[in-house]
Coordinates of C-alpha atoms and ligand atoms in Angstrom, one line a residue:
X26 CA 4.5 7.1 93.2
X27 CA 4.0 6.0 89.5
X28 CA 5.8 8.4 87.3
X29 CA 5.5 9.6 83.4
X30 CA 8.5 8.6 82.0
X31 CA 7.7 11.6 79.3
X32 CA 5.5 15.2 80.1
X33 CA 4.8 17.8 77.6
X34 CA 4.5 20.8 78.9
X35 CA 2.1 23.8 76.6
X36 CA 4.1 27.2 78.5
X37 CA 0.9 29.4 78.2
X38 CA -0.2 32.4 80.3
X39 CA 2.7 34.8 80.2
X40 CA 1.1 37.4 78.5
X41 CA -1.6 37.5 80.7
X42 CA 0.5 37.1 83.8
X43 CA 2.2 40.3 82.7
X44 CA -1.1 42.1 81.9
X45 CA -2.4 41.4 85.2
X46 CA 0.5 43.5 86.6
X47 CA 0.3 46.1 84.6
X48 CA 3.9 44.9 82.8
X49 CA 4.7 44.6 78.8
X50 CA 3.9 41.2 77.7
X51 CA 7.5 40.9 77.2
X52 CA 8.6 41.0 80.9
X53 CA 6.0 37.6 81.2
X54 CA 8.0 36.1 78.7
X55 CA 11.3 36.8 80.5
X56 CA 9.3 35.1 83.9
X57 CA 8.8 32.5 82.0
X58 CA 12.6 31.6 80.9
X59 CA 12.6 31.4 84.8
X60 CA 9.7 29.1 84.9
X61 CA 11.4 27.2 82.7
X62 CA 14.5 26.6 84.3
X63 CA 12.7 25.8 87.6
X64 CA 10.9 22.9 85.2
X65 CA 14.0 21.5 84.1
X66 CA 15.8 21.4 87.6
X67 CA 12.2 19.7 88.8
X68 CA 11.6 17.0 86.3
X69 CA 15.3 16.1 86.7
X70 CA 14.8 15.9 90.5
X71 CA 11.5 14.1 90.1
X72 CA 13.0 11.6 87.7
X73 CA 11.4 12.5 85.0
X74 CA 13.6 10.7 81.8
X75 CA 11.8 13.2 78.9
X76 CA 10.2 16.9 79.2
X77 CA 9.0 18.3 76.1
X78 CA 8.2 22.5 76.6
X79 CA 6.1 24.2 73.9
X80 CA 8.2 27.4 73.7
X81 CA 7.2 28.3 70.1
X82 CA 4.4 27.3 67.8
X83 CA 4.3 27.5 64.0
X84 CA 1.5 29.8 64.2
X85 CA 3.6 32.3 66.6
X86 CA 4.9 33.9 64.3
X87 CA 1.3 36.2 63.6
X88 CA 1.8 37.8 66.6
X89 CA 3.4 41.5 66.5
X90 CA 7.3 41.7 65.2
X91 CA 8.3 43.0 68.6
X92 CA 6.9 40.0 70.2
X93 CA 8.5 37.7 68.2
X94 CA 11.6 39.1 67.9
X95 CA 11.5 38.9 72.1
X96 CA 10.5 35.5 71.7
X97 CA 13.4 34.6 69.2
X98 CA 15.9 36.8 71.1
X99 CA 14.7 34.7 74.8
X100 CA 15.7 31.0 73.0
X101 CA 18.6 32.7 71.9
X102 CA 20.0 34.3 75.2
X103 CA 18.2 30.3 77.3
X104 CA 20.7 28.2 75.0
X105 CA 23.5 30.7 75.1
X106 CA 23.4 31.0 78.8
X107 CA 22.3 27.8 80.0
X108 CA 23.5 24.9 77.8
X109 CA 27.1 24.5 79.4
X110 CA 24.7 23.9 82.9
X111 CA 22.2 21.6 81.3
X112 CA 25.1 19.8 79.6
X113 CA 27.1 19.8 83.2
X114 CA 23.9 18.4 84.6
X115 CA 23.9 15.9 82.1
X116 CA 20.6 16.9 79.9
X117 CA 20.0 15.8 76.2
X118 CA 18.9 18.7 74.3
X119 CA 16.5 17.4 71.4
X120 CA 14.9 20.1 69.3
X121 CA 11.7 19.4 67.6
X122 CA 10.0 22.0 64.8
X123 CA 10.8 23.0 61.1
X124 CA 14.0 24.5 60.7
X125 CA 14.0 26.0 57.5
X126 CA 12.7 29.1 57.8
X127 CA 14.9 29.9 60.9
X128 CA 17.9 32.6 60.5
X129 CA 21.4 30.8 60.3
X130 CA 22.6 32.0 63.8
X131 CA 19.2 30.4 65.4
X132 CA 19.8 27.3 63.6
X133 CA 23.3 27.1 64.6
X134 CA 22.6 27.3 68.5
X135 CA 20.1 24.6 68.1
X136 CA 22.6 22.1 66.3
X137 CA 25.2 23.5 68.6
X138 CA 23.0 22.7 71.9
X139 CA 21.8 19.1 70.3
X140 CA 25.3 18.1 69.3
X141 CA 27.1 19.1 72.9
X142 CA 24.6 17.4 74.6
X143 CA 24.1 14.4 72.4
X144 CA 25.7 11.7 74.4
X145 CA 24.2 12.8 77.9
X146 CA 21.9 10.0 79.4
X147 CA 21.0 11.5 82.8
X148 CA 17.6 13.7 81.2
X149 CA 16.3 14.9 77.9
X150 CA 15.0 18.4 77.4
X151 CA 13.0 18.7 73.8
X152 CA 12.6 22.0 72.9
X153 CA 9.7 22.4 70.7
X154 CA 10.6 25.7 68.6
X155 CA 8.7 26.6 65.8
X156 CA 6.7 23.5 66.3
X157 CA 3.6 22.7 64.7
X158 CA 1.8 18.7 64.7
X159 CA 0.2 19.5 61.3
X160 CA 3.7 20.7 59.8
X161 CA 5.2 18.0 61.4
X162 CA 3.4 15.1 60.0
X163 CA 2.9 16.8 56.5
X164 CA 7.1 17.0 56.8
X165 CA 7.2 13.5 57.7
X166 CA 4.6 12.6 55.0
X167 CA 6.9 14.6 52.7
X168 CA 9.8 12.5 53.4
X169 CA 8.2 9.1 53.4
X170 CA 6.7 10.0 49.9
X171 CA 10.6 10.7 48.8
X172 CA 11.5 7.3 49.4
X173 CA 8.7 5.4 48.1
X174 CA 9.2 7.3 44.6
X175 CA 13.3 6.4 44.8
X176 CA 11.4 2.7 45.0
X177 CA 13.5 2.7 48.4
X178 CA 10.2 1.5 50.9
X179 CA 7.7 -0.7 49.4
X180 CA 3.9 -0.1 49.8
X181 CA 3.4 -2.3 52.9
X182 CA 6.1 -1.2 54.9
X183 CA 4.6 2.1 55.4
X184 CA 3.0 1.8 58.7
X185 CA 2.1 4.1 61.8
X186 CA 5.5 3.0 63.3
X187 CA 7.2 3.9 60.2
X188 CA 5.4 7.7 60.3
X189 CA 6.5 7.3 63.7
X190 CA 10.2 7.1 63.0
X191 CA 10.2 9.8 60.3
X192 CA 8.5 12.6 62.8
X193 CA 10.6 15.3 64.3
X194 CA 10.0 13.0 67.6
X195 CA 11.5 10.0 66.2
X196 CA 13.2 7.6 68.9
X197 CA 11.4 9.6 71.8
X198 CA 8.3 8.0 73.6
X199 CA 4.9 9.3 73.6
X200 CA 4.2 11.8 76.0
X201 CA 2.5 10.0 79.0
X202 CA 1.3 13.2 80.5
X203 CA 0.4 16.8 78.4
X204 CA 0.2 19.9 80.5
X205 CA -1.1 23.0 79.6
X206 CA -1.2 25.9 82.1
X207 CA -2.9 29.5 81.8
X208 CA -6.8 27.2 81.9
X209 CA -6.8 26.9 78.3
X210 CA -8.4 23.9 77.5
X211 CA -6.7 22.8 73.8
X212 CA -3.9 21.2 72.4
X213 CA -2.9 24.7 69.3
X214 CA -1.5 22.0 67.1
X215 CA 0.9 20.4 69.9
X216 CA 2.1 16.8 69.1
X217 CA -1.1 15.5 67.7
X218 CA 0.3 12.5 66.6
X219 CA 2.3 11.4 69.8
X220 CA -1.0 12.7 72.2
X221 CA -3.3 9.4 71.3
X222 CA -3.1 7.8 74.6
X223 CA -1.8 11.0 76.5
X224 CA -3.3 12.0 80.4
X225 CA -3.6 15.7 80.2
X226 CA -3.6 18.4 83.1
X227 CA -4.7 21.6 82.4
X228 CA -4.4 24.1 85.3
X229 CA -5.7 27.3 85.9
X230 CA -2.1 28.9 86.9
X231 CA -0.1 31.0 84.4
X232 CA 3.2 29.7 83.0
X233 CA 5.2 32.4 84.8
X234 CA 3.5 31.1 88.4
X235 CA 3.7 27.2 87.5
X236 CA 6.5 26.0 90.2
X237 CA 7.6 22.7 91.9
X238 CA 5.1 22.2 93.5
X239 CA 2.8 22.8 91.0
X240 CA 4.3 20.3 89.0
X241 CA 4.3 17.9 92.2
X242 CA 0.4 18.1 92.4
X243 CA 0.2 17.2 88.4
X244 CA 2.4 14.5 88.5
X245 CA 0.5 13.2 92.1
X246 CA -2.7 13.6 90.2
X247 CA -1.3 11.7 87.3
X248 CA -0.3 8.6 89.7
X249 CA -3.9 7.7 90.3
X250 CA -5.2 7.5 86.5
X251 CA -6.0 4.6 85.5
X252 CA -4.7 4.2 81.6
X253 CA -6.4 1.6 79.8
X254 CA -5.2 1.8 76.0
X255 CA -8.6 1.0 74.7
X256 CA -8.3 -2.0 76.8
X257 CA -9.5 -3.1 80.5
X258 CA -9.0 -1.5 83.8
X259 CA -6.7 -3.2 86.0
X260 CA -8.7 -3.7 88.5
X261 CA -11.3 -5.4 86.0
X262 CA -9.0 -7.4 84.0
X263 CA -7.0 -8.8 87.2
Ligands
IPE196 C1 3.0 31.6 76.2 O1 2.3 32.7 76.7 C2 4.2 31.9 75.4 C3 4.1 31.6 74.0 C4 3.0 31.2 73.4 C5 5.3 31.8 73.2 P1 1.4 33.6 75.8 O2 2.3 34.7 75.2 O3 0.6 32.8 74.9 O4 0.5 34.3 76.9 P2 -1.0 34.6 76.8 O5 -1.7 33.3 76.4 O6 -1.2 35.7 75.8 O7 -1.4 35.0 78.2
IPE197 C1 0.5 27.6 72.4 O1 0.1 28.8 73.1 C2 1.9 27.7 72.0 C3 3.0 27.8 73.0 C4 2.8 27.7 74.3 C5 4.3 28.0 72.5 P1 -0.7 29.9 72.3 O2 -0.9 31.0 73.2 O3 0.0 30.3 71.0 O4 -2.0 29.2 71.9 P2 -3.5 29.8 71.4 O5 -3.2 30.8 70.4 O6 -4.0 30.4 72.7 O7 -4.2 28.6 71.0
MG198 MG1 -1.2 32.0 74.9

C-alpha cells in the first residue's frame, strides 16, 4: 500500500465526546492524550516517517481559563510522562507554534523534549502548540524582512522555498495527507502554507474515538488517490 510519508492530524471532537456522556469537557481532553498516544504507536507501526497533531491553536486561548489551563496542564503532564518512551522508541520531537507568549516552565519542556530527541531518526512527532498558519507565515515574513534590511538576502533570492525554510516547519515535508476528525469540515488556521497539494480525510468520529483502525481506513483510502500536482493523471500521462 502507498503510504504518506507525512499526515497532519486536526485532534477535534473531544468536547463533544465528553458532552455526549454527560462528562466535563475536560475528561474528553484527558481521552484524547490517550488517543494520542495510540496515534503515535500507530503511525510508527504503519511506517509513517512524519505526524503532525494539532493539539493547540493560536486562537485556543478564547476559550474559558479553566479549559486552557487543562489544556496547558495535559501537554505538560504528555511530555513529562511520555518523552523518555518516545525517545526510547526513537521519535523526533519537533514543536511547531509561537513561543513567546508561553510561561518559562512550558517553554522549557518543549526545548527539553526537542533537544533529547534531536538525533532520533526512527519517527518524527511535531507537536503543533499554540499553532496558528497566519502567525506562522507573518513570523516568517517578519524574519525574512530582518535580513533583507541588514542587506543580508537580496531581492531575488526571496522565493517560496526561501518562505519555506524560514517557517516553523522548516526542513519537514509537506503534509501528504490532513486529517480532521469530529466532521468538521475546515482547516482553523492549520498549516495553510504546507496544505497546497494536501489529500484531506475528514471523518465523522471524535478525536477521543479515532483508533488504529481508524487510522488504517484513512490511510487505505488515501492509497487510491490519484495526486496530480496541477499536472496529468497517471494513467493519462503513461
Ligand atoms: C479538540 O477538541 C481539542 C482542542 C481544540 C484543543 P475540542 O475541545 O475542540 O472539542 P469540540 O470541538 O468542542 O467537541
Ligand atoms: C482546531 O480545533 C484546533 C485544534 C484541534 C487544536 P478547534 O475546535 O479549535 O476549531 P474550530 O474552533 O471548531 O474551528
Ligand atoms: Mg473543536
Amino acid at each position: 500500500m502507498r503510504h504518506p510519508q507525512h499526515v497532519a492530524i486536526i485532534m477535534d471532537g473531544n468536547g463533544r465526546w465528553a458532552r455526549s456522556r454527560g462528562l466535563p469537557r475536560s475528561m474528553g481532553h484527558r481521552r484524547g492524550v490517550e488517543a494520542v498516544r495510540e496515534a503515535v504507536r500507530a503511525a510508527g507501526e504503519f511506517g509513517i516517517q512524519y505526524l503532525t497533531l494539532f493539539a493547540f491553536s493560536s486562537e485556543n486561548w478564547r476559550r474559558p481559563k479553566d479549559e486552557v489551563d487543562e489544556l496547558l496542564g495535559l501537554l505538560k503532564h504528555f511530555i513529562r510522562r511520555d518523552l523518555a518512551d518516545l525517545h526510547k522508541e526513537g521519535v523526533r520531537v519537533r514543536v511547531i507554534g509561537a513561543r513567546d507568549n508561553l510561561t518559562p516552565d512550558i517553554r522549557g519542556l518543549l526545548e527539553e523534549a526537542e533537544n533529547l530527541t534531536r538525533d532520533n531518526q526512527r519517527q518524527t512527532l511535531v507537536i503543533a502548540f499554540n499553532y496558528g498558519a497566519r502567525d506562522e507565515v507573518a513570523r516568517a515574513v517578519r524574519r525574512i524582512a530582518e535580513k533583507f534590511a541588514a542587506g543580508e538576502v537580496p531581492l531575488e533570492a526571496l522565493t517560496a522555498e526561501y518562505l519555506d525554510d524560514h517557517l516553523d516547519t522548516a526542513g519537514i515535508p509537506d503534509p501528504d495527507l490532513i486529517i480532521r476528525t469530529s466532521g468538521e469540515l475546515r482547516l482553523s488556521n492549520f498549516l495553510l502554507w504546507q496544505a497546497a497539494y494536501s489529500e484531506f480525510a475528514f471523518l465523522p468520529c471524535l478525536w477521543p474515538d479515532f483508533d488504529r483502525k481508524a487510522f488504517r481506513e484513512a490511510l487505505a483510502d488515501y492509497a487510491g488517490r490519484d495526486r496530480r500536482y496541477g499536472g496529468l493523471s497517471r494513467e493519462i500521462a503513461s
